[in-house]
Amino acid sequence: MATKPVLYSYFRSSCSWRVRIAFAIKGVEYDYKGVNLLKGEQLGDEYKAVNPSGQVPCLEIDGFKLTQSLSIMEYLEETRSGTALLPKDPKQRALVRQICEVIAGGIQPLQNLSVLKAIGADRKTEWGHDMITKGFCALETFLENTAGRYCVGDDVTMADCCLVPQVYNANRFQVDMSKFPIISRINTALLELDTFKVSDPVNQPDCPEDLRK
């Protein structure tokens, strides 16, 4: 019997969240190992032996370790059956990857935990708000040309796996989502899907009980 993949994750990490959604869409079971970012467990020797970059997610699968959410989702798409994460058409695939990079490369890294710590407590909320707002202005424009029911057309893709966690962060930083009607509409539709519900932070084993309410 094949060994289940092991996902090192933090319940509220948007990068880990993307991967959890992808697993759910693919219908692939995995074991969950929580890494508490607030306690700095990702920087300890034990976890750095797993992932030298000291970040989540990290996935143990098929006898090797893989980091970075987009790489993990691409690998799942290439090696696991089930619902596709990418369209068949090359242009549509490129558009999905474009949206993924806009979020994963151009928005989320500017408001992640390490950056916010460097910015400082006094400025972190304003900084996160401004960086996400700026990124969403660009993303909304891209989606004007790609969106159907979801980010690219009418099927859920990797782009949607990236969108929902980023909207969650936008709400945490009190971004005015009324300025982004397409993003908001897609996010609402995605949150109705069981695959997105099961992947939500409140449904993860390392989510504190007081946040589950």
PDB file of C-alpha atoms in Angstrom:
ATOM      1  CA  MET A   1       0.000   0.000   0.000  1.00  0.00           C
ATOM      2  CA  ALA A   2       1.390   3.387  -1.007  1.00  0.00           C
ATOM      3  CA  THR A   3       2.354   5.766   1.792  1.00  0.00           C
ATOM      4  CA  LYS A   4       0.146   8.829   2.106  1.00  0.00           C
ATOM      5  CA  PRO A   5       1.752  12.177   1.268  1.00  0.00           C
ATOM      6  CA  VAL A   6       2.666  14.253   4.320  1.00  0.00           C
ATOM      7  CA  LEU A   7       1.871  17.979   4.215  1.00  0.00           C
ATOM      8  CA  TYR A   8       3.689  20.299   6.601  1.00  0.00           C
ATOM      9  CA  SER A   9       1.264  23.167   7.006  1.00  0.00           C
ATOM     10  CA  TYR A  10       0.082  26.015   9.206  1.00  0.00           C
ATOM     11  CA  PHE A  11      -3.663  26.437   9.369  1.00  0.00           C
ATOM     12  CA  ARG A  12      -3.659  30.119   8.374  1.00  0.00           C
ATOM     13  CA  SER A  13      -0.754  30.029   5.922  1.00  0.00           C
ATOM     14  CA  SER A  14      -2.173  31.060   2.560  1.00  0.00           C
ATOM     15  CA  CYS A  15       0.549  29.100   0.749  1.00  0.00           C
ATOM     16  CA  SER A  16      -0.373  25.930   2.633  1.00  0.00           C
ATOM     17  CA  TRP A  17      -4.067  26.640   2.135  1.00  0.00           C
ATOM     18  CA  ARG A  18      -3.638  26.651  -1.655  1.00  0.00           C
ATOM     19  CA  VAL A  19      -2.157  23.178  -1.504  1.00  0.00           C
ATOM     20  CA  ARG A  20      -4.902  21.871   0.785  1.00  0.00           C
ATOM     21  CA  ILE A  21      -7.493  23.038  -1.741  1.00  0.00           C
ATOM     22  CA  ALA A  22      -5.593  21.326  -4.548  1.00  0.00           C
ATOM     23  CA  PHE A  23      -5.498  18.061  -2.583  1.00  0.00           C
ATOM     24  CA  ALA A  24      -9.239  18.297  -1.965  1.00  0.00           C
ATOM     25  CA  ILE A  25      -9.989  18.955  -5.634  1.00  0.00           C
ATOM     26  CA  LYS A  26      -7.847  15.995  -6.642  1.00  0.00           C
ATOM     27  CA  GLY A  27      -9.443  13.810  -3.985  1.00  0.00           C
ATOM     28  CA  VAL A  28      -6.046  12.751  -2.642  1.00  0.00           C
ATOM     29  CA  GLU A  29      -5.733  11.883   1.042  1.00  0.00           C
ATOM     30  CA  TYR A  30      -2.703  13.073   2.992  1.00  0.00           C
ATOM     31  CA  ASP A  31      -1.362  13.280   6.524  1.00  0.00           C
ATOM     32  CA  TYR A  32      -1.194  16.720   8.123  1.00  0.00           C
ATOM     33  CA  LYS A  33       1.712  17.943  10.239  1.00  0.00           C
ATOM     34  CA  GLY A  34       1.195  21.362  11.790  1.00  0.00           C
ATOM     35  CA  VAL A  35       4.085  23.835  11.966  1.00  0.00           C
ATOM     36  CA  ASN A  36       3.333  26.764  14.270  1.00  0.00           C
ATOM     37  CA  LEU A  37       4.663  29.862  12.527  1.00  0.00           C
ATOM     38  CA  LEU A  38       3.820  32.186  15.404  1.00  0.00           C
ATOM     39  CA  LYS A  39       5.962  30.083  17.743  1.00  0.00           C
ATOM     40  CA  GLY A  40       8.781  30.026  15.192  1.00  0.00           C
ATOM     41  CA  GLU A  41       8.747  26.253  14.729  1.00  0.00           C
ATOM     42  CA  GLN A  42       9.560  26.748  11.038  1.00  0.00           C
ATOM     43  CA  LEU A  43      12.948  28.188  12.038  1.00  0.00           C
ATOM     44  CA  GLY A  44      13.955  25.352  14.359  1.00  0.00           C
ATOM     45  CA  ASP A  45      16.550  22.742  13.477  1.00  0.00           C
ATOM     46  CA  GLU A  46      13.960  19.954  13.391  1.00  0.00           C
ATOM     47  CA  TYR A  47      11.845  21.582  10.701  1.00  0.00           C
ATOM     48  CA  LYS A  48      14.799  23.025   8.785  1.00  0.00           C
ATOM     49  CA  ALA A  49      16.017  19.461   8.372  1.00  0.00           C
ATOM     50  CA  VAL A  50      12.769  18.919   6.455  1.00  0.00           C
ATOM     51  CA  ASN A  51      12.745  22.247   4.589  1.00  0.00           C
ATOM     52  CA  PRO A  52      15.935  24.338   4.732  1.00  0.00           C
ATOM     53  CA  SER A  53      14.039  27.471   3.671  1.00  0.00           C
ATOM     54  CA  GLY A  54      12.086  27.397   6.927  1.00  0.00           C
ATOM     55  CA  GLN A  55       8.757  27.950   5.211  1.00  0.00           C
ATOM     56  CA  VAL A  56       5.476  26.121   4.735  1.00  0.00           C
ATOM     57  CA  PRO A  57       4.195  24.241   2.910  1.00  0.00           C
ATOM     58  CA  CYS A  58       6.515  21.324   2.437  1.00  0.00           C
ATOM     59  CA  LEU A  59       5.261  18.060   1.002  1.00  0.00           C
ATOM     60  CA  GLU A  60       6.732  14.589   1.410  1.00  0.00           C
ATOM     61  CA  ILE A  61       5.450  12.588  -1.542  1.00  0.00           C
ATOM     62  CA  ASP A  62       6.642   9.721  -3.740  1.00  0.00           C
ATOM     63  CA  GLY A  63       9.907   9.391  -1.822  1.00  0.00           C
ATOM     64  CA  PHE A  64      11.056  13.006  -1.981  1.00  0.00           C
ATOM     65  CA  LYS A  65      10.331  16.423  -0.510  1.00  0.00           C
ATOM     66  CA  LEU A  66       8.838  19.318  -2.458  1.00  0.00           C
ATOM     67  CA  THR A  67       8.392  22.928  -1.367  1.00  0.00           C
ATOM     68  CA  GLN A  68       6.657  26.008  -2.808  1.00  0.00           C
ATOM     69  CA  SER A  69       2.906  25.873  -3.303  1.00  0.00           C
ATOM     70  CA  LEU A  70       2.814  26.323  -7.072  1.00  0.00           C
ATOM     71  CA  SER A  71       5.411  23.598  -7.622  1.00  0.00           C
ATOM     72  CA  ILE A  72       3.425  21.266  -5.378  1.00  0.00           C
ATOM     73  CA  MET A  73       0.162  21.943  -7.206  1.00  0.00           C
ATOM     74  CA  GLU A  74       1.844  21.424 -10.579  1.00  0.00           C
ATOM     75  CA  TYR A  75       3.257  18.095  -9.371  1.00  0.00           C
ATOM     76  CA  LEU A  76      -0.143  16.950  -8.131  1.00  0.00           C
ATOM     77  CA  GLU A  77      -1.627  17.854 -11.503  1.00  0.00           C
ATOM     78  CA  GLU A  78       1.030  15.881 -13.356  1.00  0.00           C
ATOM     79  CA  THR A  79       1.025  12.780 -11.163  1.00  0.00           C
ATOM     80  CA  ARG A  80      -2.478  12.399  -9.745  1.00  0.00           C
ATOM     81  CA  SER A  81      -5.763  11.720 -11.504  1.00  0.00           C
ATOM     82  CA  GLY A  82      -9.042  13.312 -10.536  1.00  0.00           C
ATOM     83  CA  THR A  83     -10.352  16.758 -11.381  1.00  0.00           C
ATOM     84  CA  ALA A  84      -7.868  18.780 -13.431  1.00  0.00           C
ATOM     85  CA  LEU A  85      -6.247  21.853 -11.895  1.00  0.00           C
ATOM     86  CA  LEU A  86      -5.268  23.239 -15.306  1.00  0.00           C
ATOM     87  CA  PRO A  87      -7.253  23.570 -18.559  1.00  0.00           C
ATOM     88  CA  LYS A  88      -6.256  21.545 -21.612  1.00  0.00           C
ATOM     89  CA  ASP A  89      -5.925  24.580 -23.888  1.00  0.00           C
ATOM     90  CA  PRO A  90      -2.361  26.007 -23.759  1.00  0.00           C
ATOM     91  CA  LYS A  91      -3.509  29.629 -23.741  1.00  0.00           C
ATOM     92  CA  GLN A  92      -5.953  28.976 -20.922  1.00  0.00           C
ATOM     93  CA  ARG A  93      -3.255  27.138 -18.974  1.00  0.00           C
ATOM     94  CA  ALA A  94      -0.965  30.129 -19.383  1.00  0.00           C
ATOM     95  CA  LEU A  95      -3.694  32.460 -18.127  1.00  0.00           C
ATOM     96  CA  VAL A  96      -4.217  30.287 -15.045  1.00  0.00           C
ATOM     97  CA  ARG A  97      -0.494  30.364 -14.314  1.00  0.00           C
ATOM     98  CA  GLN A  98      -0.484  34.123 -14.831  1.00  0.00           C
ATOM     99  CA  ILE A  99      -3.174  34.627 -12.176  1.00  0.00           C
ATOM    100  CA  CYS A 100      -1.316  32.272  -9.833  1.00  0.00           C
ATOM    101  CA  GLU A 101       1.881  34.277 -10.197  1.00  0.00           C
ATOM    102  CA  VAL A 102       0.118  37.610  -9.757  1.00  0.00           C
ATOM    103  CA  ILE A 103      -1.112  36.392  -6.369  1.00  0.00           C
ATOM    104  CA  ALA A 104       1.666  34.058  -5.222  1.00  0.00           C
ATOM    105  CA  GLY A 105       4.533  36.175  -6.546  1.00  0.00           C
ATOM    106  CA  GLY A 106       3.178  39.722  -6.579  1.00  0.00           C
ATOM    107  CA  ILE A 107       0.802  40.076  -3.626  1.00  0.00           C
ATOM    108  CA  GLN A 108       1.192  37.464  -0.896  1.00  0.00           C
ATOM    109  CA  PRO A 109       4.970  37.759  -0.358  1.00  0.00           C
ATOM    110  CA  LEU A 110       4.611  41.486   0.371  1.00  0.00           C
ATOM    111  CA  GLN A 111       2.332  40.830   3.357  1.00  0.00           C
ATOM    112  CA  ASN A 112       3.592  37.555   4.753  1.00  0.00           C
ATOM    113  CA  LEU A 113       4.671  37.064   8.355  1.00  0.00           C
ATOM    114  CA  SER A 114       8.377  37.736   7.907  1.00  0.00           C
ATOM    115  CA  VAL A 115       7.748  40.990   6.031  1.00  0.00           C
ATOM    116  CA  LEU A 116       5.214  42.196   8.593  1.00  0.00           C
ATOM    117  CA  LYS A 117       7.683  41.533  11.400  1.00  0.00           C
ATOM    118  CA  ALA A 118      10.283  43.604   9.571  1.00  0.00           C
ATOM    119  CA  ILE A 119       7.793  46.432   8.972  1.00  0.00           C
ATOM    120  CA  GLY A 120       6.935  46.539  12.678  1.00  0.00           C
ATOM    121  CA  ALA A 121       3.760  46.418  14.736  1.00  0.00           C
ATOM    122  CA  ASP A 122       2.906  50.078  14.243  1.00  0.00           C
ATOM    123  CA  ARG A 123       2.820  49.889  10.442  1.00  0.00           C
ATOM    124  CA  LYS A 124       2.009  46.278   9.606  1.00  0.00           C
ATOM    125  CA  THR A 125      -1.774  46.702   9.240  1.00  0.00           C
ATOM    126  CA  GLU A 126      -1.449  49.732   6.999  1.00  0.00           C
ATOM    127  CA  TRP A 127       1.282  48.034   4.972  1.00  0.00           C
ATOM    128  CA  GLY A 128      -0.691  44.817   4.469  1.00  0.00           C
ATOM    129  CA  HIS A 129      -3.805  46.788   3.528  1.00  0.00           C
ATOM    130  CA  ASP A 130      -1.956  48.907   0.977  1.00  0.00           C
ATOM    131  CA  MET A 131      -0.008  46.050  -0.628  1.00  0.00           C
ATOM    132  CA  ILE A 132      -3.085  43.869  -1.069  1.00  0.00           C
ATOM    133  CA  THR A 133      -5.162  46.777  -2.374  1.00  0.00           C
ATOM    134  CA  LYS A 134      -2.504  47.610  -4.948  1.00  0.00           C
ATOM    135  CA  GLY A 135      -2.234  43.984  -6.030  1.00  0.00           C
ATOM    136  CA  PHE A 136      -5.996  43.531  -6.221  1.00  0.00           C
ATOM    137  CA  CYS A 137      -6.301  46.552  -8.514  1.00  0.00           C
ATOM    138  CA  ALA A 138      -4.134  44.700 -11.029  1.00  0.00           C
ATOM    139  CA  LEU A 139      -5.782  41.334 -10.392  1.00  0.00           C
ATOM    140  CA  GLU A 140      -9.287  42.718 -10.916  1.00  0.00           C
ATOM    141  CA  THR A 141      -8.201  44.037 -14.322  1.00  0.00           C
ATOM    142  CA  PHE A 142      -6.725  40.675 -15.325  1.00  0.00           C
ATOM    143  CA  LEU A 143      -9.924  38.917 -14.273  1.00  0.00           C
ATOM    144  CA  GLU A 144     -12.018  41.221 -16.446  1.00  0.00           C
ATOM    145  CA  ASN A 145     -10.487  39.359 -19.394  1.00  0.00           C
ATOM    146  CA  THR A 146     -10.278  35.810 -18.004  1.00  0.00           C
ATOM    147  CA  ALA A 147     -13.131  35.200 -15.584  1.00  0.00           C
ATOM    148  CA  GLY A 148     -16.222  33.142 -16.142  1.00  0.00           C
ATOM    149  CA  ARG A 149     -17.813  31.672 -13.062  1.00  0.00           C
ATOM    150  CA  TYR A 150     -14.289  31.313 -11.660  1.00  0.00           C
ATOM    151  CA  CYS A 151     -10.904  32.949 -12.289  1.00  0.00           C
ATOM    152  CA  VAL A 152     -10.357  31.481 -15.747  1.00  0.00           C
ATOM    153  CA  GLY A 153     -13.548  30.307 -17.379  1.00  0.00           C
ATOM    154  CA  ASP A 154     -16.146  28.153 -15.663  1.00  0.00           C
ATOM    155  CA  ASP A 155     -13.951  25.431 -14.168  1.00  0.00           C
ATOM    156  CA  VAL A 156     -12.022  25.602 -10.894  1.00  0.00           C
ATOM    157  CA  THR A 157      -8.266  25.809 -11.466  1.00  0.00           C
ATOM    158  CA  MET A 158      -5.038  26.476  -9.598  1.00  0.00           C
ATOM    159  CA  ALA A 159      -5.805  30.173  -9.913  1.00  0.00           C
ATOM    160  CA  ASP A 160      -8.866  29.725  -7.702  1.00  0.00           C
ATOM    161  CA  CYS A 161      -6.768  27.800  -5.176  1.00  0.00           C
ATOM    162  CA  CYS A 162      -4.659  30.948  -4.890  1.00  0.00           C
ATOM    163  CA  LEU A 163      -7.526  33.438  -4.851  1.00  0.00           C
ATOM    164  CA  VAL A 164      -9.517  32.367  -1.796  1.00  0.00           C
ATOM    165  CA  PRO A 165      -6.631  32.496   0.721  1.00  0.00           C
ATOM    166  CA  GLN A 166      -5.646  35.928  -0.571  1.00  0.00           C
ATOM    167  CA  VAL A 167      -9.166  37.294  -0.145  1.00  0.00           C
ATOM    168  CA  TYR A 168      -9.108  35.940   3.408  1.00  0.00           C
ATOM    169  CA  ASN A 169      -5.940  37.970   4.006  1.00  0.00           C
ATOM    170  CA  ALA A 170      -7.542  41.011   2.392  1.00  0.00           C
ATOM    171  CA  ASN A 171     -10.367  40.801   4.896  1.00  0.00           C
ATOM    172  CA  ARG A 172      -7.888  40.461   7.766  1.00  0.00           C
ATOM    173  CA  PHE A 173      -6.246  43.684   6.627  1.00  0.00           C
ATOM    174  CA  GLN A 174      -9.593  45.435   6.182  1.00  0.00           C
ATOM    175  CA  VAL A 175      -9.319  45.914   2.423  1.00  0.00           C
ATOM    176  CA  ASP A 176     -12.454  47.477   0.917  1.00  0.00           C
ATOM    177  CA  MET A 177     -13.626  44.548  -1.190  1.00  0.00           C
ATOM    178  CA  SER A 178     -16.458  46.583  -2.724  1.00  0.00           C
ATOM    179  CA  LYS A 179     -13.788  47.984  -5.045  1.00  0.00           C
ATOM    180  CA  PHE A 180     -13.200  44.511  -6.464  1.00  0.00           C
ATOM    181  CA  PRO A 181     -16.540  43.066  -7.588  1.00  0.00           C
ATOM    182  CA  ILE A 182     -15.127  40.307  -9.795  1.00  0.00           C
ATOM    183  CA  ILE A 183     -12.752  39.037  -7.115  1.00  0.00           C
ATOM    184  CA  SER A 184     -15.583  39.163  -4.570  1.00  0.00           C
ATOM    185  CA  ARG A 185     -18.048  37.342  -6.823  1.00  0.00           C
ATOM    186  CA  ILE A 186     -15.621  34.542  -7.609  1.00  0.00           C
ATOM    187  CA  ASN A 187     -14.599  34.177  -3.973  1.00  0.00           C
ATOM    188  CA  THR A 188     -18.232  33.867  -2.884  1.00  0.00           C
ATOM    189  CA  ALA A 189     -18.881  31.165  -5.498  1.00  0.00           C
ATOM    190  CA  LEU A 190     -15.775  29.211  -4.489  1.00  0.00           C
ATOM    191  CA  LEU A 191     -16.628  29.269  -0.797  1.00  0.00           C
ATOM    192  CA  GLU A 192     -19.818  27.369  -1.606  1.00  0.00           C
ATOM    193  CA  LEU A 193     -17.803  24.352  -2.820  1.00  0.00           C
ATOM    194  CA  ASP A 194     -17.132  21.452  -0.458  1.00  0.00           C
ATOM    195  CA  THR A 195     -13.500  21.249  -1.555  1.00  0.00           C
ATOM    196  CA  PHE A 196     -12.962  24.801  -0.368  1.00  0.00           C
ATOM    197  CA  LYS A 197     -14.931  24.333   2.840  1.00  0.00           C
ATOM    198  CA  VAL A 198     -12.865  21.340   3.963  1.00  0.00           C
ATOM    199  CA  SER A 199      -9.639  23.241   3.266  1.00  0.00           C
ATOM    200  CA  ASP A 200     -10.609  26.301   5.310  1.00  0.00           C
ATOM    201  CA  PRO A 201      -8.287  27.230   8.208  1.00  0.00           C
ATOM    202  CA  VAL A 202     -10.972  26.598  10.833  1.00  0.00           C
ATOM    203  CA  ASN A 203     -11.210  22.974   9.711  1.00  0.00           C
ATOM    204  CA  GLN A 204      -7.509  22.201  10.173  1.00  0.00           C
ATOM    205  CA  PRO A 205      -6.231  20.181  13.143  1.00  0.00           C
ATOM    206  CA  ASP A 206      -3.862  22.942  14.296  1.00  0.00           C
ATOM    207  CA  CYS A 207      -6.513  25.676  14.317  1.00  0.00           C
ATOM    208  CA  PRO A 208      -6.981  26.948  17.901  1.00  0.00           C
ATOM    209  CA  GLU A 209     -10.348  26.151  19.375  1.00  0.00           C
ATOM    210  CA  ASP A 210     -11.236  29.819  19.978  1.00  0.00           C
ATOM    211  CA  LEU A 211     -10.933  30.517  16.232  1.00  0.00           C
ATOM    212  CA  ARG A 212     -13.252  27.654  15.270  1.00  0.00           C
ATOM    213  CA  LYS A 213     -16.300  29.467  16.666  1.00  0.00           C
TER     214      LYS A 213
END
